[in-house]
mmCIF file of C-alpha atoms and ligand atoms in Angstrom:
data_model
loop_
_atom_site.group_PDB
_atom_site.id
_atom_site.type_symbol
_atom_site.label_atom_id
_atom_site.label_comp_id
_atom_site.label_asym_id
_atom_site.label_seq_id
_atom_site.Cartn_x
_atom_site.Cartn_y
_atom_site.Cartn_z
ATOM 1 C CA MET A 90 -0.396 -0.004 -0.034
ATOM 2 C CA GLU A 91 1.291 3.143 -0.960
ATOM 3 C CA TYR A 92 0.623 5.775 1.333
ATOM 4 C CA LYS A 93 -0.667 8.868 0.280
ATOM 5 C CA SER A 94 -2.370 12.586 2.033
ATOM 6 C CA VAL A 95 -6.154 13.099 1.403
ATOM 7 C CA ARG A 96 -6.890 14.653 -1.628
ATOM 8 C CA GLY A 97 -6.919 19.063 -1.610
ATOM 9 C CA MET A 98 -5.136 18.800 1.864
ATOM 10 C CA ASP A 99 -1.213 19.277 1.320
ATOM 11 C CA ASP A 100 1.830 18.553 3.520
ATOM 12 C CA LEU A 101 3.705 22.242 3.928
ATOM 13 C CA LEU A 102 7.106 20.733 2.868
ATOM 14 C CA PRO A 103 10.209 22.149 5.255
ATOM 15 C CA GLN A 104 11.324 23.689 2.043
ATOM 16 C CA ASP A 105 8.335 26.006 2.275
ATOM 17 C CA ALA A 106 8.096 27.062 5.849
ATOM 18 C CA TRP A 107 10.340 29.805 5.407
ATOM 19 C CA ILE A 108 7.701 31.399 3.694
ATOM 20 C CA TRP A 109 5.247 30.263 5.889
ATOM 21 C CA HIS A 110 6.901 31.798 9.290
ATOM 22 C CA ASP A 111 7.909 34.934 7.666
ATOM 23 C CA LEU A 112 3.607 36.026 6.870
ATOM 24 C CA GLU A 113 2.720 34.532 9.954
ATOM 25 C CA ALA A 114 5.184 37.016 11.378
ATOM 26 C CA LYS A 115 4.403 39.560 9.744
ATOM 27 C CA ALA A 116 0.626 39.708 10.838
ATOM 28 C CA ARG A 117 1.058 39.060 14.256
ATOM 29 C CA ARG A 118 3.469 41.910 14.551
ATOM 30 C CA GLU A 119 0.395 43.519 12.473
ATOM 31 C CA PHE A 120 -2.301 42.878 14.843
ATOM 32 C CA GLU A 121 -0.252 42.926 17.806
ATOM 33 C CA SER A 122 0.986 47.133 17.639
ATOM 34 C CA SER A 123 -2.690 47.107 16.655
ATOM 35 C CA GLY A 124 -3.977 45.575 19.850
ATOM 36 C CA TYR A 125 -5.741 42.833 18.111
ATOM 37 C CA SER A 126 -5.412 39.417 20.370
ATOM 38 C CA GLU A 127 -5.240 35.978 18.963
ATOM 39 C CA ILE A 128 -9.011 33.294 19.615
ATOM 40 C CA ARG A 129 -8.569 29.944 18.231
ATOM 41 C CA THR A 130 -11.154 28.561 18.238
ATOM 42 C CA PRO A 131 -11.698 24.708 17.468
ATOM 43 C CA ILE A 132 -11.184 22.552 14.208
ATOM 44 C CA LEU A 133 -14.568 21.473 15.126
ATOM 45 C CA GLU A 134 -17.998 22.752 15.992
ATOM 46 C CA ASP A 135 -22.021 21.453 15.954
ATOM 47 C CA THR A 136 -22.635 21.640 12.854
ATOM 48 C CA SER A 137 -26.181 24.053 13.305
ATOM 49 C CA VAL A 138 -23.049 27.025 14.479
ATOM 50 C CA PHE A 139 -21.864 26.974 10.106
ATOM 51 C CA VAL A 140 -26.064 26.687 9.506
ATOM 52 C CA ARG A 141 -27.302 29.133 11.568
ATOM 53 C CA GLY A 142 -24.317 31.247 10.686
ATOM 54 C CA ILE A 143 -23.475 31.356 7.137
ATOM 55 C CA GLY A 144 -26.629 30.281 5.897
ATOM 56 C CA GLU A 145 -29.031 27.450 5.060
ATOM 57 C CA THR A 146 -29.230 28.121 1.190
ATOM 58 C CA THR A 147 -25.156 29.231 0.715
ATOM 59 C CA ASP A 148 -22.984 26.857 -1.330
ATOM 60 C CA ILE A 149 -21.100 25.777 1.472
ATOM 61 C CA VAL A 150 -23.422 24.916 3.553
ATOM 62 C CA THR A 151 -25.037 23.318 1.205
ATOM 63 C CA LYS A 152 -22.220 21.734 -0.768
ATOM 64 C CA GLU A 153 -18.914 22.087 0.540
ATOM 65 C CA MET A 154 -18.699 21.640 4.423
ATOM 66 C CA PHE A 155 -16.873 18.204 5.784
ATOM 67 C CA THR A 156 -20.037 17.407 7.980
ATOM 68 C CA PHE A 157 -19.977 14.109 10.234
ATOM 69 C CA GLN A 158 -21.622 11.868 12.911
ATOM 70 C CA ASP A 159 -19.376 10.949 15.472
ATOM 71 C CA ARG A 160 -20.074 8.060 18.350
ATOM 72 C CA LYS A 161 -22.801 9.292 19.444
ATOM 73 C CA GLU A 162 -24.226 10.787 16.741
ATOM 74 C CA ARG A 163 -23.890 14.694 17.229
ATOM 75 C CA SER A 164 -23.556 16.347 13.701
ATOM 76 C CA LEU A 165 -20.267 18.001 13.763
ATOM 77 C CA THR A 166 -19.065 20.141 11.253
ATOM 78 C CA MET A 167 -14.544 20.943 10.481
ATOM 79 C CA ARG A 168 -14.675 24.897 10.142
ATOM 80 C CA PRO A 169 -15.798 26.436 6.774
ATOM 81 C CA GLU A 170 -14.824 30.157 7.987
ATOM 82 C CA GLY A 171 -13.534 31.120 10.648
ATOM 83 C CA THR A 172 -16.045 33.728 11.628
ATOM 84 C CA ALA A 173 -19.179 31.300 12.831
ATOM 85 C CA PRO A 174 -17.186 29.415 15.646
ATOM 86 C CA ILE A 175 -15.679 33.188 16.937
ATOM 87 C CA VAL A 176 -19.070 34.673 16.886
ATOM 88 C CA ARG A 177 -19.733 31.386 18.732
ATOM 89 C CA ALA A 178 -17.058 32.105 21.361
ATOM 90 C CA TYR A 179 -18.544 35.367 21.571
ATOM 91 C CA ILE A 180 -21.387 34.641 22.486
ATOM 92 C CA GLU A 181 -20.559 31.170 24.513
ATOM 93 C CA HIS A 182 -17.503 33.453 26.975
ATOM 94 C CA ALA A 183 -18.965 36.211 27.062
ATOM 95 C CA LEU A 184 -16.586 38.862 25.641
ATOM 96 C CA LEU A 185 -18.628 41.993 24.997
ATOM 97 C CA ALA A 186 -18.906 42.475 29.075
ATOM 98 C CA ARG A 187 -15.031 42.856 29.506
ATOM 99 C CA SER A 188 -15.049 44.991 26.843
ATOM 100 C CA PRO A 189 -17.473 47.305 24.408
ATOM 101 C CA ILE A 190 -15.094 46.638 21.355
ATOM 102 C CA SER A 191 -13.373 43.169 21.073
ATOM 103 C CA ARG A 192 -10.539 43.094 18.031
ATOM 104 C CA LEU A 193 -9.719 39.531 17.744
ATOM 105 C CA TYR A 194 -7.287 37.756 15.680
ATOM 106 C CA TYR A 195 -7.268 34.247 13.832
ATOM 107 C CA ILE A 196 -4.359 32.395 11.827
ATOM 108 C CA GLY A 197 -5.453 28.472 11.322
ATOM 109 C CA PRO A 198 -6.595 25.637 9.038
ATOM 110 C CA MET A 199 -9.912 25.020 6.878
ATOM 111 C CA PHE A 200 -11.530 23.198 5.334
ATOM 112 C CA ARG A 201 -13.450 22.880 2.461
ATOM 113 C CA ALA A 202 -15.102 19.902 -0.125
ATOM 114 C CA GLU A 203 -14.296 22.362 -3.295
ATOM 115 C CA ARG A 204 -12.434 20.289 -6.626
ATOM 116 C CA PRO A 205 -9.277 21.435 -5.674
ATOM 117 C CA GLN A 206 -7.632 23.677 -7.825
ATOM 118 C CA LYS A 207 -4.277 25.774 -7.431
ATOM 119 C CA GLY A 208 -4.799 27.983 -4.678
ATOM 120 C CA ARG A 209 -8.172 26.295 -3.499
ATOM 121 C CA LEU A 210 -7.744 23.400 -1.844
ATOM 122 C CA ARG A 211 -9.395 21.607 0.987
ATOM 123 C CA GLN A 212 -7.582 22.296 3.624
ATOM 124 C CA PHE A 213 -6.315 25.735 3.519
ATOM 125 C CA PHE A 214 -5.046 28.165 5.679
ATOM 126 C CA GLN A 215 -6.059 31.868 6.312
ATOM 127 C CA ILE A 216 -5.773 34.711 7.875
ATOM 128 C CA GLY A 217 -8.378 37.187 9.498
ATOM 129 C CA ALA A 218 -9.712 39.316 12.072
ATOM 130 C CA GLU A 219 -12.700 40.582 13.236
ATOM 131 C CA VAL A 220 -14.166 43.520 15.539
ATOM 132 C CA ILE A 221 -16.578 42.815 17.185
ATOM 133 C CA GLY A 222 -19.183 45.929 19.121
ATOM 134 C CA SER A 223 -19.118 48.698 16.638
ATOM 135 C CA ASN A 224 -20.997 50.187 13.967
ATOM 136 C CA SER A 225 -19.366 52.924 13.204
ATOM 137 C CA PRO A 226 -17.330 53.243 10.019
ATOM 138 C CA PHE A 227 -14.835 54.149 11.943
ATOM 139 C CA ALA A 228 -14.517 50.091 12.375
ATOM 140 C CA ASP A 229 -15.155 49.663 8.879
ATOM 141 C CA ILE A 230 -11.471 52.279 7.869
ATOM 142 C CA GLU A 231 -9.300 50.759 10.389
ATOM 143 C CA ILE A 232 -9.721 46.901 8.777
ATOM 144 C CA ILE A 233 -9.545 47.606 5.429
ATOM 145 C CA ALA A 234 -6.748 50.015 6.542
ATOM 146 C CA GLN A 235 -5.672 47.168 8.246
ATOM 147 C CA VAL A 236 -6.025 45.001 5.303
ATOM 148 C CA ASP A 237 -4.064 46.901 2.922
ATOM 149 C CA GLY A 238 -0.849 47.284 5.962
ATOM 150 C CA LEU A 239 -0.327 43.729 6.040
ATOM 151 C CA MET A 240 0.359 43.774 2.146
ATOM 152 C CA LYS A 241 2.559 46.581 2.789
ATOM 153 C CA SER A 242 4.022 43.908 5.347
ATOM 154 C CA PHE A 243 4.174 41.294 3.026
ATOM 155 C CA ALA A 244 5.699 43.624 0.552
ATOM 156 C CA LEU A 245 3.103 42.817 -2.450
ATOM 157 C CA LYS A 246 2.195 45.303 -5.289
ATOM 158 C CA ASP A 247 0.018 43.940 -7.490
ATOM 159 C CA TYR A 248 -3.310 43.873 -4.693
ATOM 160 C CA LYS A 249 -5.941 45.853 -5.873
ATOM 161 C CA ILE A 250 -8.466 46.328 -2.860
ATOM 162 C CA LYS A 251 -12.849 46.796 -4.524
ATOM 163 C CA LEU A 252 -15.505 48.225 -2.139
ATOM 164 C CA ASN A 253 -18.775 47.881 -2.097
ATOM 165 C CA THR A 254 -21.669 48.124 0.270
ATOM 166 C CA LEU A 255 -24.619 45.640 0.504
ATOM 167 C CA GLY A 256 -26.407 47.750 2.930
ATOM 168 C CA CYS A 257 -28.399 47.009 5.752
ATOM 169 C CA LYS A 258 -30.706 43.319 6.343
ATOM 170 C CA ALA A 259 -33.491 45.756 4.694
ATOM 171 C CA ASP A 260 -31.832 47.066 1.760
ATOM 172 C CA LYS A 261 -30.401 44.696 0.912
ATOM 173 C CA ALA A 262 -33.976 42.144 0.572
ATOM 174 C CA LYS A 263 -35.238 45.202 -0.827
ATOM 175 C CA PHE A 264 -32.132 45.534 -3.670
ATOM 176 C CA ALA A 265 -32.593 41.123 -3.756
ATOM 177 C CA LYS A 266 -35.551 42.169 -5.488
ATOM 178 C CA ALA A 267 -34.856 44.504 -7.229
ATOM 179 C CA LEU A 268 -31.821 41.520 -8.794
ATOM 180 C CA LYS A 269 -34.662 39.561 -9.001
ATOM 181 C CA ASP A 270 -37.188 41.400 -11.245
ATOM 182 C CA TYR A 271 -34.349 42.651 -13.665
ATOM 183 C CA LEU A 272 -33.807 39.228 -14.112
ATOM 184 C CA ALA A 273 -37.015 37.656 -14.250
ATOM 185 C CA ASP A 274 -36.875 37.691 -18.265
ATOM 186 C CA LYS A 275 -33.394 36.892 -18.678
ATOM 187 C CA SER A 276 -32.852 33.461 -16.919
ATOM 188 C CA SER A 277 -33.007 31.504 -20.401
ATOM 189 C CA ARG A 278 -29.426 33.512 -20.621
ATOM 190 C CA LEU A 279 -28.028 31.722 -17.118
ATOM 191 C CA CYS A 280 -26.141 29.461 -16.792
ATOM 192 C CA ASP A 281 -27.936 26.369 -14.536
ATOM 193 C CA ASP A 282 -26.584 27.570 -11.604
ATOM 194 C CA CYS A 283 -27.638 30.473 -11.368
ATOM 195 C CA ARG A 284 -31.254 29.892 -12.726
ATOM 196 C CA ALA A 285 -30.959 27.984 -8.713
ATOM 197 C CA ARG A 286 -29.861 30.831 -6.986
ATOM 198 C CA MET A 287 -32.757 33.149 -8.792
ATOM 199 C CA GLU A 288 -34.632 31.390 -6.516
ATOM 200 C CA LYS A 289 -32.528 30.551 -3.072
ATOM 201 C CA ASN A 290 -29.283 33.839 -3.426
ATOM 202 C CA VAL A 291 -30.061 36.019 -6.034
ATOM 203 C CA LEU A 292 -27.132 38.147 -5.305
ATOM 204 C CA ARG A 293 -24.370 35.695 -6.098
ATOM 205 C CA VAL A 294 -25.980 35.485 -9.880
ATOM 206 C CA LEU A 295 -23.605 39.293 -9.260
ATOM 207 C CA ASP A 296 -20.065 37.021 -8.923
ATOM 208 C CA CYS A 297 -20.828 33.771 -11.319
ATOM 209 C CA LYS A 298 -18.207 33.827 -13.555
ATOM 210 C CA ASN A 299 -19.536 32.662 -16.559
ATOM 211 C CA GLU A 300 -19.433 34.789 -19.429
ATOM 212 C CA SER A 301 -22.804 34.569 -19.948
ATOM 213 C CA CYS A 302 -24.073 35.756 -16.366
ATOM 214 C CA LYS A 303 -21.749 38.526 -16.393
ATOM 215 C CA ASP A 304 -22.911 40.180 -19.848
ATOM 216 C CA VAL A 305 -26.425 39.458 -17.674
ATOM 217 C CA VAL A 306 -25.168 41.064 -14.905
ATOM 218 C CA ARG A 307 -23.944 43.815 -16.088
ATOM 219 C CA GLU A 308 -26.873 46.928 -16.865
ATOM 220 C CA SER A 309 -28.215 44.758 -13.730
ATOM 221 C CA PRO A 310 -29.412 47.814 -11.145
ATOM 222 C CA ASN A 311 -27.211 49.274 -8.729
ATOM 223 C CA VAL A 312 -27.116 47.862 -5.239
ATOM 224 C CA ILE A 313 -26.731 52.325 -4.339
ATOM 225 C CA GLU A 314 -30.424 52.965 -5.566
ATOM 226 C CA SER A 315 -31.699 50.181 -3.048
ATOM 227 C CA LEU A 316 -29.258 51.699 -0.328
ATOM 228 C CA CYS A 317 -31.328 53.824 2.474
ATOM 229 C CA GLY A 318 -29.926 57.319 3.719
ATOM 230 C CA GLY A 319 -28.098 55.890 6.604
ATOM 231 C CA CYS A 320 -26.491 53.794 4.539
ATOM 232 C CA VAL A 321 -25.753 56.144 1.864
ATOM 233 C CA GLU A 322 -24.083 57.726 4.701
ATOM 234 C CA HIS A 323 -21.834 54.569 5.656
ATOM 235 C CA PHE A 324 -20.746 53.803 2.411
ATOM 236 C CA GLU A 325 -19.831 57.546 1.574
ATOM 237 C CA LYS A 326 -18.141 58.076 5.012
ATOM 238 C CA VAL A 327 -15.992 53.896 4.851
ATOM 239 C CA LYS A 328 -14.829 55.619 0.424
ATOM 240 C CA SER A 329 -14.443 59.035 1.840
ATOM 241 C CA ASN A 330 -11.723 58.342 4.067
ATOM 242 C CA ILE A 331 -10.029 55.332 3.348
ATOM 243 C CA GLU A 332 -9.321 57.917 0.471
ATOM 244 C CA SER A 333 -7.419 60.157 2.548
ATOM 245 C CA LEU A 334 -5.252 57.456 4.360
ATOM 246 C CA GLY A 335 -4.314 57.484 0.101
ATOM 247 C CA ILE A 336 -5.525 53.353 0.794
ATOM 248 C CA ARG A 337 -6.061 52.474 -3.051
ATOM 249 C CA PHE A 338 -9.638 50.820 -4.126
ATOM 250 C CA GLU A 339 -12.252 50.818 -6.442
ATOM 251 C CA GLU A 340 -15.366 50.253 -6.474
ATOM 252 C CA ALA A 341 -17.062 47.424 -7.258
ATOM 253 C CA LYS A 342 -21.062 47.057 -7.751
ATOM 254 C CA ASN A 343 -21.293 44.084 -8.635
ATOM 255 C CA LEU A 344 -19.647 42.213 -5.689
ATOM 256 C CA VAL A 345 -21.074 40.447 -3.268
ATOM 257 C CA ARG A 346 -20.065 37.332 -0.735
ATOM 258 C CA GLY A 347 -20.877 33.889 -0.323
ATOM 259 C CA LEU A 348 -22.606 34.215 2.886
ATOM 260 C CA ASP A 349 -25.564 35.097 4.261
ATOM 261 C CA TYR A 350 -24.811 37.291 7.273
ATOM 262 C CA TYR A 351 -22.944 40.519 5.462
ATOM 263 C CA THR A 352 -24.379 43.694 5.553
ATOM 264 C CA GLY A 353 -23.317 46.819 4.679
ATOM 265 C CA THR A 354 -19.596 47.217 3.655
ATOM 266 C CA VAL A 355 -17.934 44.224 1.672
ATOM 267 C CA PHE A 356 -14.784 43.861 0.324
ATOM 268 C CA GLU A 357 -11.894 41.760 -1.030
ATOM 269 C CA VAL A 358 -8.513 41.685 -2.068
ATOM 270 C CA THR A 359 -6.806 40.643 -5.172
ATOM 271 C CA HIS A 360 -3.992 39.317 -6.980
ATOM 272 C CA THR A 361 -3.153 39.192 -11.219
ATOM 273 C CA ALA A 362 -1.001 36.136 -9.844
ATOM 274 C CA LEU A 363 -4.388 34.469 -8.849
ATOM 275 C CA GLY A 364 -6.412 34.696 -12.429
ATOM 276 C CA GLY A 365 -9.815 33.641 -12.972
ATOM 277 C CA GLN A 366 -9.830 33.160 -8.772
ATOM 278 C CA ASP A 367 -8.375 36.067 -7.611
ATOM 279 C CA ALA A 368 -9.211 36.047 -4.872
ATOM 280 C CA ILE A 369 -6.301 36.265 -2.458
ATOM 281 C CA GLY A 370 -9.644 37.977 0.593
ATOM 282 C CA ALA A 371 -12.162 39.247 1.018
ATOM 283 C CA GLY A 372 -14.316 40.635 4.138
ATOM 284 C CA GLY A 373 -17.248 42.900 4.985
ATOM 285 C CA ARG A 374 -19.756 43.986 7.624
ATOM 286 C CA TYR A 375 -22.248 41.398 9.638
ATOM 287 C CA ASP A 376 -24.204 43.412 11.601
ATOM 288 C CA ASN A 377 -26.733 40.342 12.497
ATOM 289 C CA LEU A 378 -24.862 38.292 13.214
ATOM 290 C CA VAL A 379 -24.106 38.078 16.880
ATOM 291 C CA LYS A 380 -27.257 38.312 17.741
ATOM 292 C CA ASP A 381 -28.687 36.105 14.914
ATOM 293 C CA MET A 382 -26.767 33.831 16.778
ATOM 294 C CA GLY A 383 -27.885 34.492 20.026
ATOM 295 C CA GLY A 384 -26.139 37.287 21.378
ATOM 296 C CA ALA A 385 -26.460 40.899 21.841
ATOM 297 C CA ASP A 386 -27.495 43.538 19.174
ATOM 298 C CA VAL A 387 -23.715 44.763 18.059
ATOM 299 C CA GLY A 388 -22.175 45.422 14.983
ATOM 300 C CA ALA A 389 -19.686 43.614 14.000
ATOM 301 C CA VAL A 390 -16.786 43.453 11.233
ATOM 302 C CA GLY A 391 -13.891 41.359 9.475
ATOM 303 C CA TYR A 392 -11.779 39.214 6.731
ATOM 304 C CA ALA A 393 -10.001 36.482 6.009
ATOM 305 C CA LEU A 394 -6.909 36.006 3.697
ATOM 306 C CA GLY A 395 -5.816 33.126 2.329
ATOM 307 C CA ILE A 396 -2.143 32.115 3.235
ATOM 308 C CA GLU A 397 -1.917 30.186 -0.025
ATOM 309 C CA ARG A 398 -3.194 31.930 -2.121
ATOM 310 C CA MET A 399 -0.974 35.001 -0.573
ATOM 311 C CA ILE A 400 2.379 32.770 -0.689
ATOM 312 C CA ILE A 401 1.054 32.417 -5.157
ATOM 313 C CA ALA A 402 0.667 35.473 -5.763
ATOM 314 C CA LEU A 403 4.396 36.542 -3.328
ATOM 315 C CA ILE A 404 6.348 33.607 -5.363
ATOM 316 C CA ALA A 405 4.575 35.651 -8.360
ATOM 317 C CA GLU A 406 6.339 39.121 -7.642
ATOM 318 C CA GLY A 407 9.678 37.327 -6.539
ATOM 319 C CA ALA A 408 9.850 36.313 -3.001
ATOM 320 C CA HIS A 409 12.763 34.830 -1.767
ATOM 321 C CA PRO A 410 13.808 33.388 2.051
ATOM 322 C CA LYS A 411 15.894 36.112 3.810
ATOM 323 C CA ASP A 412 19.552 34.573 4.537
ATOM 324 C CA GLY A 413 20.259 33.902 7.780
ATOM 325 C CA ASP A 414 23.977 33.239 9.363
ATOM 326 C CA ILE A 415 24.867 30.073 9.891
ATOM 327 C CA ILE A 416 27.693 28.728 11.875
ATOM 328 C CA TYR A 417 28.603 24.847 11.070
ATOM 329 C CA ILE A 418 30.507 23.089 15.223
ATOM 330 C CA ALA A 419 32.257 20.032 12.753
ATOM 331 C CA THR A 420 33.820 17.492 15.766
ATOM 332 C CA LEU A 421 35.806 14.539 16.204
ATOM 333 C CA GLY A 422 35.562 12.354 19.033
ATOM 334 C CA ASP A 423 32.462 12.755 21.835
ATOM 335 C CA ALA A 424 34.512 14.524 24.347
ATOM 336 C CA ALA A 425 34.312 17.720 21.209
ATOM 337 C CA LYS A 426 30.583 16.417 20.369
ATOM 338 C CA LEU A 427 29.669 17.323 23.977
ATOM 339 C CA GLU A 428 31.650 20.496 23.717
ATOM 340 C CA GLY A 429 30.497 21.188 20.385
ATOM 341 C CA ILE A 430 27.019 21.449 21.310
ATOM 342 C CA LYS A 431 27.575 23.463 24.912
ATOM 343 C CA ILE A 432 29.387 26.330 22.034
ATOM 344 C CA ALA A 433 26.289 25.945 20.122
ATOM 345 C CA ARG A 434 24.250 27.090 23.100
ATOM 346 C CA SER A 435 26.066 29.058 24.037
ATOM 347 C CA ILE A 436 26.092 31.358 20.407
ATOM 348 C CA ARG A 437 22.468 30.092 20.144
ATOM 349 C CA HIS A 438 21.494 32.288 24.196
ATOM 350 C CA GLY A 439 24.692 34.674 23.107
ATOM 351 C CA ILE A 440 24.027 36.064 19.823
ATOM 352 C CA GLU A 441 20.858 37.819 18.984
ATOM 353 C CA SER A 442 20.880 37.822 15.526
ATOM 354 C CA ASP A 443 17.646 37.728 12.873
ATOM 355 C CA GLY A 444 17.775 33.706 11.070
ATOM 356 C CA LEU A 445 20.988 32.310 13.102
ATOM 357 C CA VAL A 446 21.350 28.728 13.052
ATOM 358 C CA VAL A 447 24.172 27.214 14.730
ATOM 359 C CA LEU A 448 24.250 23.784 13.391
ATOM 360 C CA THR A 449 26.634 20.784 15.266
ATOM 361 C CA ASP A 450 27.161 17.520 13.652
ATOM 362 C CA ALA A 451 24.840 14.626 14.602
ATOM 363 C CA GLY A 452 26.262 11.530 13.097
ATOM 364 C CA ASP A 453 29.308 10.428 13.231
ATOM 365 C CA THR A 454 31.654 11.135 10.337
ATOM 366 C CA SER A 455 34.714 12.724 9.389
ATOM 367 C CA LEU A 456 35.933 16.200 9.941
ATOM 368 C CA LYS A 457 36.611 16.603 6.024
ATOM 369 C CA SER A 458 32.610 14.768 5.762
ATOM 370 C CA GLN A 459 31.625 17.931 7.520
ATOM 371 C CA LEU A 460 33.442 20.693 5.941
ATOM 372 C CA ARG A 461 31.841 19.986 3.104
ATOM 373 C CA SER A 462 28.255 19.792 5.116
ATOM 374 C CA ALA A 463 28.794 23.396 6.284
ATOM 375 C CA ASP A 464 30.191 24.425 2.860
ATOM 376 C CA LYS A 465 26.309 22.887 1.029
ATOM 377 C CA SER A 466 24.705 24.424 3.872
ATOM 378 C CA LYS A 467 26.781 27.912 2.948
ATOM 379 C CA ALA A 468 27.679 27.836 6.785
ATOM 380 C CA ARG A 469 29.433 31.113 7.143
ATOM 381 C CA ILE A 470 31.264 30.140 10.110
ATOM 382 C CA VAL A 471 32.807 27.076 10.513
ATOM 383 C CA ILE A 472 33.963 26.326 14.451
ATOM 384 C CA LEU A 473 36.663 22.931 14.298
ATOM 385 C CA LEU A 474 37.176 20.728 17.271
ATOM 386 C CA GLY A 475 39.212 18.129 16.941
ATOM 387 C CA GLU A 476 40.989 16.736 20.141
ATOM 388 C CA ASP A 477 44.655 18.495 19.974
ATOM 389 C CA GLU A 478 41.514 21.543 20.141
ATOM 390 C CA LEU A 479 40.229 19.639 22.745
ATOM 391 C CA LYS A 480 43.288 19.216 24.385
ATOM 392 C CA GLN A 481 44.308 22.905 25.141
ATOM 393 C CA GLY A 482 41.058 24.428 25.724
ATOM 394 C CA LYS A 483 40.062 26.031 22.476
ATOM 395 C CA VAL A 484 38.605 25.992 19.275
ATOM 396 C CA ALA A 485 39.617 27.230 15.868
ATOM 397 C CA ILE A 486 37.359 29.821 14.153
ATOM 398 C CA LYS A 487 37.468 30.059 9.920
ATOM 399 C CA ASP A 488 35.699 32.751 8.498
ATOM 400 C CA MET A 489 34.358 31.097 4.968
ATOM 401 C CA SER A 490 34.249 34.372 3.764
ATOM 402 C CA GLY A 491 37.540 34.841 3.826
ATOM 403 C CA LYS A 492 37.915 37.810 4.764
ATOM 404 C CA ASN A 493 39.581 37.699 8.556
ATOM 405 C CA PRO A 494 42.115 34.644 9.409
ATOM 406 C CA GLN A 495 41.265 31.577 10.879
ATOM 407 C CA VAL A 496 42.082 31.583 14.922
ATOM 408 C CA MET A 497 42.212 30.145 17.901
ATOM 409 C CA VAL A 498 40.073 30.844 20.898
ATOM 410 C CA SER A 499 39.570 29.830 23.891
ATOM 411 C CA PHE A 500 35.993 27.935 24.620
ATOM 412 C CA GLY A 501 34.990 30.979 26.978
ATOM 413 C CA ASP A 502 35.459 33.459 24.146
ATOM 414 C CA VAL A 503 34.022 31.641 21.312
ATOM 415 C CA VAL A 504 30.810 33.717 21.433
ATOM 416 C CA GLU A 505 32.586 37.049 21.441
ATOM 417 C CA GLU A 506 34.566 35.798 18.939
ATOM 418 C CA VAL A 507 31.372 35.588 16.675
ATOM 419 C CA ARG A 508 30.024 38.019 17.154
ATOM 420 C CA LYS A 509 32.754 39.852 16.174
ATOM 421 C CA ALA A 510 32.742 38.368 13.049
ATOM 422 C CA LEU A 511 29.604 38.494 12.485
ATOM 423 C CA CYS A 512 29.303 42.052 12.031
HETATM 424 ZN ZN1 LIG B 164 -29.921 50.796 5.162
HETATM 425 ZN ZN1 LIG B 165 -23.772 31.410 -13.605
#
């Protein structure tokens, strides 16, 4: 039997880990420096959390969830997205009582049973944030500015922020009706999926990728015409203030999101490297979700970015690993090996340098082959410790760049000497 990972669920291999770490570290820095705290919810939830939260008729709930019965015949689902579980936790643990506004972030895997393709996996990772407890347009502005800030800290350039609004619940219903009326005599030009959506989830017709459907909705009613005064004002404030912050965005009248809970501002971040499925992230307001799930009547806004998709974008823009300094300690004999481990530990703890790696020999190989390994790993400094050196209580420090001559130093001076050599 040949074992393989489950279809659409990839291994993260050691040679690719650097970019994940880089992204996650930059994201955490952005979040923590903005007063956002991490929240981790379980992978599994009661299925009802998603049916209620995301919406019974959405694509996710009707065909994309990994749902199964446990041994007690409870229906459980592997989370397909992060917001519904966070709202569940927010209510369950009464976070509102701790603070009127909760600023939360998360990083973790999500699961959807879609057909795997580029940038779309069955286990995929998201970085996301939520601001729960504010109806102010300034929460939307904070969130969109944060997304833009993340793109900048990842050093992504060819991204675009697309912005729209769906209006409040009443506006959304009004807009859905206007759209349905408009589509009524055009259903023959729509794809099968969209004909079904007309009945259950008409807004989704707007983001169908089918060319004929795109043609039909080109002249469809604009959501702006369905907005109440308050929602017009909210959207205007969001747009004018993001513009004042110098954040590039474009209005996209047909931008809707595939989850029922969105109301008000919605946005998407796209990148040219992703092709047809070009979103690397998306978000928006969900002012009714907390109340709908049994909590207080508080407004909220958030987003999620797809890590795999951002990585595709980063690689397309030429991202490459930062080279940290490598120090290789080559040793011969058990006593020297033990001393080598001690020296390695004192360098790791004594020198603060980003990406510094101290390698020791874990095999039983000759000095010569260790030197070959040092060369292969592009070590900047090699520390040699054989039987002679051990007797003298000294090591040889060799600068592989050839800049400095080889020196002999006693064990206690190694850290200082290495620090000098790295400058
Ligand atoms: Zn409204
Ligand atoms: Zn369609």
